Short mmCIF file of C-alpha atoms and ligand atoms in Angstrom, two decimals:
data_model
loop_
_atom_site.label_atom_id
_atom_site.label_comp_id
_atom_site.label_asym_id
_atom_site.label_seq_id
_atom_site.Cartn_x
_atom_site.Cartn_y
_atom_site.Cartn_z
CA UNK A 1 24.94 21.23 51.82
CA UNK A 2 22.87 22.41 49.19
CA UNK A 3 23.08 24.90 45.91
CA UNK A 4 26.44 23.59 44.53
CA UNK A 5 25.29 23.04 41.50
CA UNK A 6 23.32 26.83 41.20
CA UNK A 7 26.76 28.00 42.25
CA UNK A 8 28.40 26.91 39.02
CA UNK A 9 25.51 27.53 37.17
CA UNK A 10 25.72 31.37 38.23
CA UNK A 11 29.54 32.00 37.50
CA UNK A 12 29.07 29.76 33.95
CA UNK A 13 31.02 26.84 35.34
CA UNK A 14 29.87 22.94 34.81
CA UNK A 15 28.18 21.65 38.03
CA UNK A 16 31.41 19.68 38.77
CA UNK A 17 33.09 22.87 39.95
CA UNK A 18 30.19 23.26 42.20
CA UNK A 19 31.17 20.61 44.26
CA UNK A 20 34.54 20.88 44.12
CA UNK A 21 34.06 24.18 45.63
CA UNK A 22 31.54 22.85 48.23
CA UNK A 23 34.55 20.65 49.63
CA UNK A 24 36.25 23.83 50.56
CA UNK A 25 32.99 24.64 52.76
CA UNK A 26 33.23 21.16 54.09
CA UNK A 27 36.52 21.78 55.35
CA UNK A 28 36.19 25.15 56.82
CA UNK A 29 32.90 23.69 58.33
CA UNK A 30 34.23 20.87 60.19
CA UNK A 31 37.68 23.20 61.14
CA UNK A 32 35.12 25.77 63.09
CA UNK A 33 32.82 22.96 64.63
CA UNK A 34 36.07 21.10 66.16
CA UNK A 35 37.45 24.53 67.33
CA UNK A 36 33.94 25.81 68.79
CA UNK A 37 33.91 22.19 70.82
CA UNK A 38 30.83 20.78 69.09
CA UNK A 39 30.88 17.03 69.43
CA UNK A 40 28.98 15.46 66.37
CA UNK A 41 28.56 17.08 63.20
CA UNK A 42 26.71 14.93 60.61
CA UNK A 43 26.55 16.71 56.71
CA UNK A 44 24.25 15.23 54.58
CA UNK A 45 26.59 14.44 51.26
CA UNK A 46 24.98 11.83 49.27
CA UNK A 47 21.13 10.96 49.25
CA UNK A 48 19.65 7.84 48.10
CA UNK A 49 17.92 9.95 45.67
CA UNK A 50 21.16 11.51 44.37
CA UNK A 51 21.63 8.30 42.58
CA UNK A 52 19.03 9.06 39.92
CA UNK A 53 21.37 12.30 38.97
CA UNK A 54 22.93 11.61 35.17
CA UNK A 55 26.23 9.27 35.64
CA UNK A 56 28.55 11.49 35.23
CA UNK A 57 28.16 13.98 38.12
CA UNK A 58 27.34 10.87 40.45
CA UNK A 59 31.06 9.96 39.40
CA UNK A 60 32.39 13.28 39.57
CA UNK A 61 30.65 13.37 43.52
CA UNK A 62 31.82 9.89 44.07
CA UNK A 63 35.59 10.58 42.61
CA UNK A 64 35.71 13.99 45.05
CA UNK A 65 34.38 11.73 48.09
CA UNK A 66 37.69 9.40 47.72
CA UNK A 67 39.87 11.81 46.80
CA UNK A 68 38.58 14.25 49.64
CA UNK A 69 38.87 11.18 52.00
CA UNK A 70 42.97 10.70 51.16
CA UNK A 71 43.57 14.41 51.56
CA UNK A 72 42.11 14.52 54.96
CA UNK A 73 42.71 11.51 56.65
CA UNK A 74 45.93 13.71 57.97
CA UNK A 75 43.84 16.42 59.15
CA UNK A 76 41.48 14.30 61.08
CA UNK A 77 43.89 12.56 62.76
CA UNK A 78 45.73 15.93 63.45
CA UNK A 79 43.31 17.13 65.36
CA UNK A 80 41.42 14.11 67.32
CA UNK A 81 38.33 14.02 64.57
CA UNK A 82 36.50 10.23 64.58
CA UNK A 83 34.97 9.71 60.88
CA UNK A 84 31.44 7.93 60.65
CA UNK A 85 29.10 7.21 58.09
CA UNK A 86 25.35 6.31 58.14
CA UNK A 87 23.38 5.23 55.00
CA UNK A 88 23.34 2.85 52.68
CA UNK A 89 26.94 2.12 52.58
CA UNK A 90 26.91 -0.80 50.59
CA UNK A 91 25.57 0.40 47.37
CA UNK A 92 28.47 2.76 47.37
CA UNK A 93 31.20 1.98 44.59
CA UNK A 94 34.17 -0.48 45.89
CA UNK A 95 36.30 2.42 45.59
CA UNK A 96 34.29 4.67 48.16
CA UNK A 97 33.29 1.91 50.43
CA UNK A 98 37.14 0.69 51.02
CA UNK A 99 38.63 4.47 51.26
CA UNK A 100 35.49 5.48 53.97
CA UNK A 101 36.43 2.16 55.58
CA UNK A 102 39.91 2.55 55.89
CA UNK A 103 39.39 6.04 57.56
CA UNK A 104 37.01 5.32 59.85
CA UNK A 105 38.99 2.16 61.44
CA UNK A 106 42.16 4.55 61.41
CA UNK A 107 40.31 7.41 63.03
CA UNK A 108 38.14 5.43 65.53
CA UNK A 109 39.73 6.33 68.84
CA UNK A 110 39.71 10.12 68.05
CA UNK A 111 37.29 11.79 70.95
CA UNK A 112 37.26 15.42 70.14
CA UNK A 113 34.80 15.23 67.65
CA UNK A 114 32.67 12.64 65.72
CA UNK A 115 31.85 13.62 61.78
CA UNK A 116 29.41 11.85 60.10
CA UNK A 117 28.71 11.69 56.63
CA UNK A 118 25.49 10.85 55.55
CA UNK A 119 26.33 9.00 52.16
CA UNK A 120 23.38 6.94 49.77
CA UNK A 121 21.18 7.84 52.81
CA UNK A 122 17.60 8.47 52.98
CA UNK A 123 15.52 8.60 56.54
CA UNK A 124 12.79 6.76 54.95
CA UNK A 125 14.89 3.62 53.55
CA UNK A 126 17.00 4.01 57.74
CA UNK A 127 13.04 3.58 58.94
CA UNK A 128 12.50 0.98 56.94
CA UNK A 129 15.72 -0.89 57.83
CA UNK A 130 14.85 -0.60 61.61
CA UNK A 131 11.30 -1.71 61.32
CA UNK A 132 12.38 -5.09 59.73
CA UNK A 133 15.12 -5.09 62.26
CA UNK A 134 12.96 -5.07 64.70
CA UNK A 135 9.96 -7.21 63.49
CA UNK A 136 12.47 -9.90 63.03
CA UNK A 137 13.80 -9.77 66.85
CA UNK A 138 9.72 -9.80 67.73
CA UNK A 139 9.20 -12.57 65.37
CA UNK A 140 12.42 -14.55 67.12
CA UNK A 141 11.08 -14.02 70.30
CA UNK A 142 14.48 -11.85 70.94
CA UNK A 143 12.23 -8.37 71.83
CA UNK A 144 9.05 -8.26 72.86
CA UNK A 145 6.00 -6.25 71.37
CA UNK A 146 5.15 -4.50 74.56
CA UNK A 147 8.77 -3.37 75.17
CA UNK A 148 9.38 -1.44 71.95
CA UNK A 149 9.35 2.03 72.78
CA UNK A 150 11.78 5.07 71.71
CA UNK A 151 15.04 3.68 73.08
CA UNK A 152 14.55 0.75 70.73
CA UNK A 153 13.77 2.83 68.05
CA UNK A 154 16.91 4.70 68.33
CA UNK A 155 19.28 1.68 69.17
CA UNK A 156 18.30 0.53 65.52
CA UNK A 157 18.65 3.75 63.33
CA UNK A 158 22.26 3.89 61.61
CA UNK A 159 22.28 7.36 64.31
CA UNK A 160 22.45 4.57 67.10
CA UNK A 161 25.33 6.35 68.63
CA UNK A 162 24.85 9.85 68.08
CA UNK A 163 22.23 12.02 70.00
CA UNK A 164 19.10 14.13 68.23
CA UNK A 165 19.81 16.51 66.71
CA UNK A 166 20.00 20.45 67.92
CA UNK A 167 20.50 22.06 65.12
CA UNK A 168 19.85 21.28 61.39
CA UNK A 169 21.02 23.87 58.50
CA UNK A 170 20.44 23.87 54.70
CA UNK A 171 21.83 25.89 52.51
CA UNK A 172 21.10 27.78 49.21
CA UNK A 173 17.44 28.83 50.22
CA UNK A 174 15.72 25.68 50.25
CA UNK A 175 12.91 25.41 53.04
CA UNK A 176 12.88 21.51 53.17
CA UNK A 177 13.82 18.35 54.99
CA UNK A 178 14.49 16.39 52.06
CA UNK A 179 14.50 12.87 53.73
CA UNK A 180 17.44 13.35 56.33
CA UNK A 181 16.97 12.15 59.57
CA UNK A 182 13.10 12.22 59.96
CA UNK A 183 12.87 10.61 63.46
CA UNK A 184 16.35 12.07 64.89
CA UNK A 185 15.20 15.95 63.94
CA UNK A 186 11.83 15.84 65.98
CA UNK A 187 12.93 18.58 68.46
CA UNK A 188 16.01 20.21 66.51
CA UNK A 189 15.98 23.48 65.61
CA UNK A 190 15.94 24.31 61.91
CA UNK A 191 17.76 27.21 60.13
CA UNK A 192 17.95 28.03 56.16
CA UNK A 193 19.83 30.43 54.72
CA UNK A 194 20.40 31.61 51.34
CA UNK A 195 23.48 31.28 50.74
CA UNK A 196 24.97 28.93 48.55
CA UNK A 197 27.05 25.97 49.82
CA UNK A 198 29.96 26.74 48.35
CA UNK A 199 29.95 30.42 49.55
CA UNK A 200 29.27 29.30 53.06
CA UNK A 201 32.04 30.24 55.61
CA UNK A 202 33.12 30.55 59.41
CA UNK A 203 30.90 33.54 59.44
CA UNK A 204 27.48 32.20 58.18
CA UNK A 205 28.26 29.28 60.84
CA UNK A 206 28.78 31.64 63.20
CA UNK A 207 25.66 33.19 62.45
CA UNK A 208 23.68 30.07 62.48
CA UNK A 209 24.59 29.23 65.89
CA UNK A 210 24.33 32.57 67.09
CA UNK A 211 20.48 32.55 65.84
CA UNK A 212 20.14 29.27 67.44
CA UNK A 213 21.66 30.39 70.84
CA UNK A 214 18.37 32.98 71.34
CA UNK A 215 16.06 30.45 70.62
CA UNK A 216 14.41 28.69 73.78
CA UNK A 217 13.88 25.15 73.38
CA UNK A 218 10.89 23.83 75.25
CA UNK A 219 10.32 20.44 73.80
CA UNK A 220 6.35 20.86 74.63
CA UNK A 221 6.74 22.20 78.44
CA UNK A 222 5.80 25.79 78.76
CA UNK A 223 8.43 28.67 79.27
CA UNK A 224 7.76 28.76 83.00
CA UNK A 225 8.73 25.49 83.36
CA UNK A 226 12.10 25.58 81.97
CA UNK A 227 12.73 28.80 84.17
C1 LIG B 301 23.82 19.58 46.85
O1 LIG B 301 23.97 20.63 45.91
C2 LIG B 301 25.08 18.94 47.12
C3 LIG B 301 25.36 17.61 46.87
C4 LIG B 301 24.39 16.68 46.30
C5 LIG B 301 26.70 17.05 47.16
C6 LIG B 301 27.44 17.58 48.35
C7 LIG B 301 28.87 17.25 48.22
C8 LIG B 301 29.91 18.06 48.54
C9 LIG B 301 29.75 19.36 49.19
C10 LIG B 301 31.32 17.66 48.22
C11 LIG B 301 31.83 16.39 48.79
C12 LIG B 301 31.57 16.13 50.21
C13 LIG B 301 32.47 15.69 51.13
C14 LIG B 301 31.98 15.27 52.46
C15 LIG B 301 33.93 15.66 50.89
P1 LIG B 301 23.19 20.49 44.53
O2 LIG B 301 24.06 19.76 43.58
O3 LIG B 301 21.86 19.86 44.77
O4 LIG B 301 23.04 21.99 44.09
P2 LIG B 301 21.79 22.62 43.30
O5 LIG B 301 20.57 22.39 44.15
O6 LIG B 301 22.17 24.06 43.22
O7 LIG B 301 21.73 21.95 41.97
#
């Protein structure tokens, strides 16, 4: 969900109102995923990197996060939506950590759809996490070296329970990763677009998947093998 902050810049607003605006895109976002019958949407809200932004706008984000959180609980529960988070969760502010908390436990038998906020995440730190996970388990005798393969992998990354991803978009004209979800974007499909986050609607969704729809995804085999 990038370019919130070029958005304010542009119409001579503080980068504040950038992100307040991007919420709006959240929402409609997540309204035209649950309608369209996706099952996991994941948006990438906080990186670990994001902490080294000056104090005030990681308050402002952090403020909008719980505030955004009590607004919607409703909503989410209205229509079947399951909140999750993946990430560094503890080094997120009391405040944040208890609201997220209490709104995943109250949404956590919603099946429609499972949204996933990545918040203080980075791929890099996830990989790290899992590959002391896992040394430790070798080192206790509890898995063994020969038997880690993908599956272990991908039962360790905070993505445990959600599958690869199909399709990744950025926003606001930005042709990068930027550290989010390395291992689980191996065979997704990626789309950028330049529009800004806060300007993104239904439509440019629409779009995105539309654009993804004529792509054919061979994951290595030829085309006359998938036929
Ligand atoms: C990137 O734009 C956006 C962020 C770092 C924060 C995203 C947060 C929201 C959209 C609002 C809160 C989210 C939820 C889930 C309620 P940028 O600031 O890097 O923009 P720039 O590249 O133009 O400076």
């Amino acid at each position: 969900m990038d370019g919130n902050g070029r958005w304010a810049k542009q119409k001579g607003f503080i980068r504040a109102i950038g992100h307040e605006n991007g919420t709006k895109s959240v929402r409609e976002t997540v309204e035209t995923c649950a309608e369209l019958g996706i099952e996991n949407l994941t948006l990438y809200a906080f990186s670990t990197e994001n902490w080294n932004r000056p104090k005030l706008e990681v308050d402002t984000l952090m403020k909008l996060l719980v505030s955004s959180l009590k607004k919607e609980i409703k909503t989410l529960q209205n229509n079947n939506i399951k909140l999750n988070a993946i990430g560094n969760l503890n080094s997120l502010p009391k405040k944040v950590f208890k609201e997220l908390h209490e709104v995943i436990t109250k949404t956590q038998d919603n099946t429609r759809m499972t949204l996933t906020l990545a918040l203080s995440y980075g791929s890099r730190e996830e990989l790290i996490s899992v590959v002391k996970e896992i040394s430790n388990k070798v080192k206790n005798n509890i898995i063994s070296l020969e038997n880690i393969d993908e599956s272990v992998i991908n039962k360790h990354l905070y993505t445990q329970n959600l599958p690869d991803v199909d399709l990744l978009i950025r926003t606001s004209g930005e042709q990068r990763i930027s550290n989010f979800l390395l291992w689980q974007i191996a065979y997704a499909e990626l789309y950028f677009t330049d529009v800004l986050w806060p300007d993104f609607t239904k439509q440019h969704l629409y779009d995105a998947i539309t654009d993804y729809q004529k792509r054919e995804r061979r994951f290595g085999k030829t085309s006359e093998q998938l036929s």
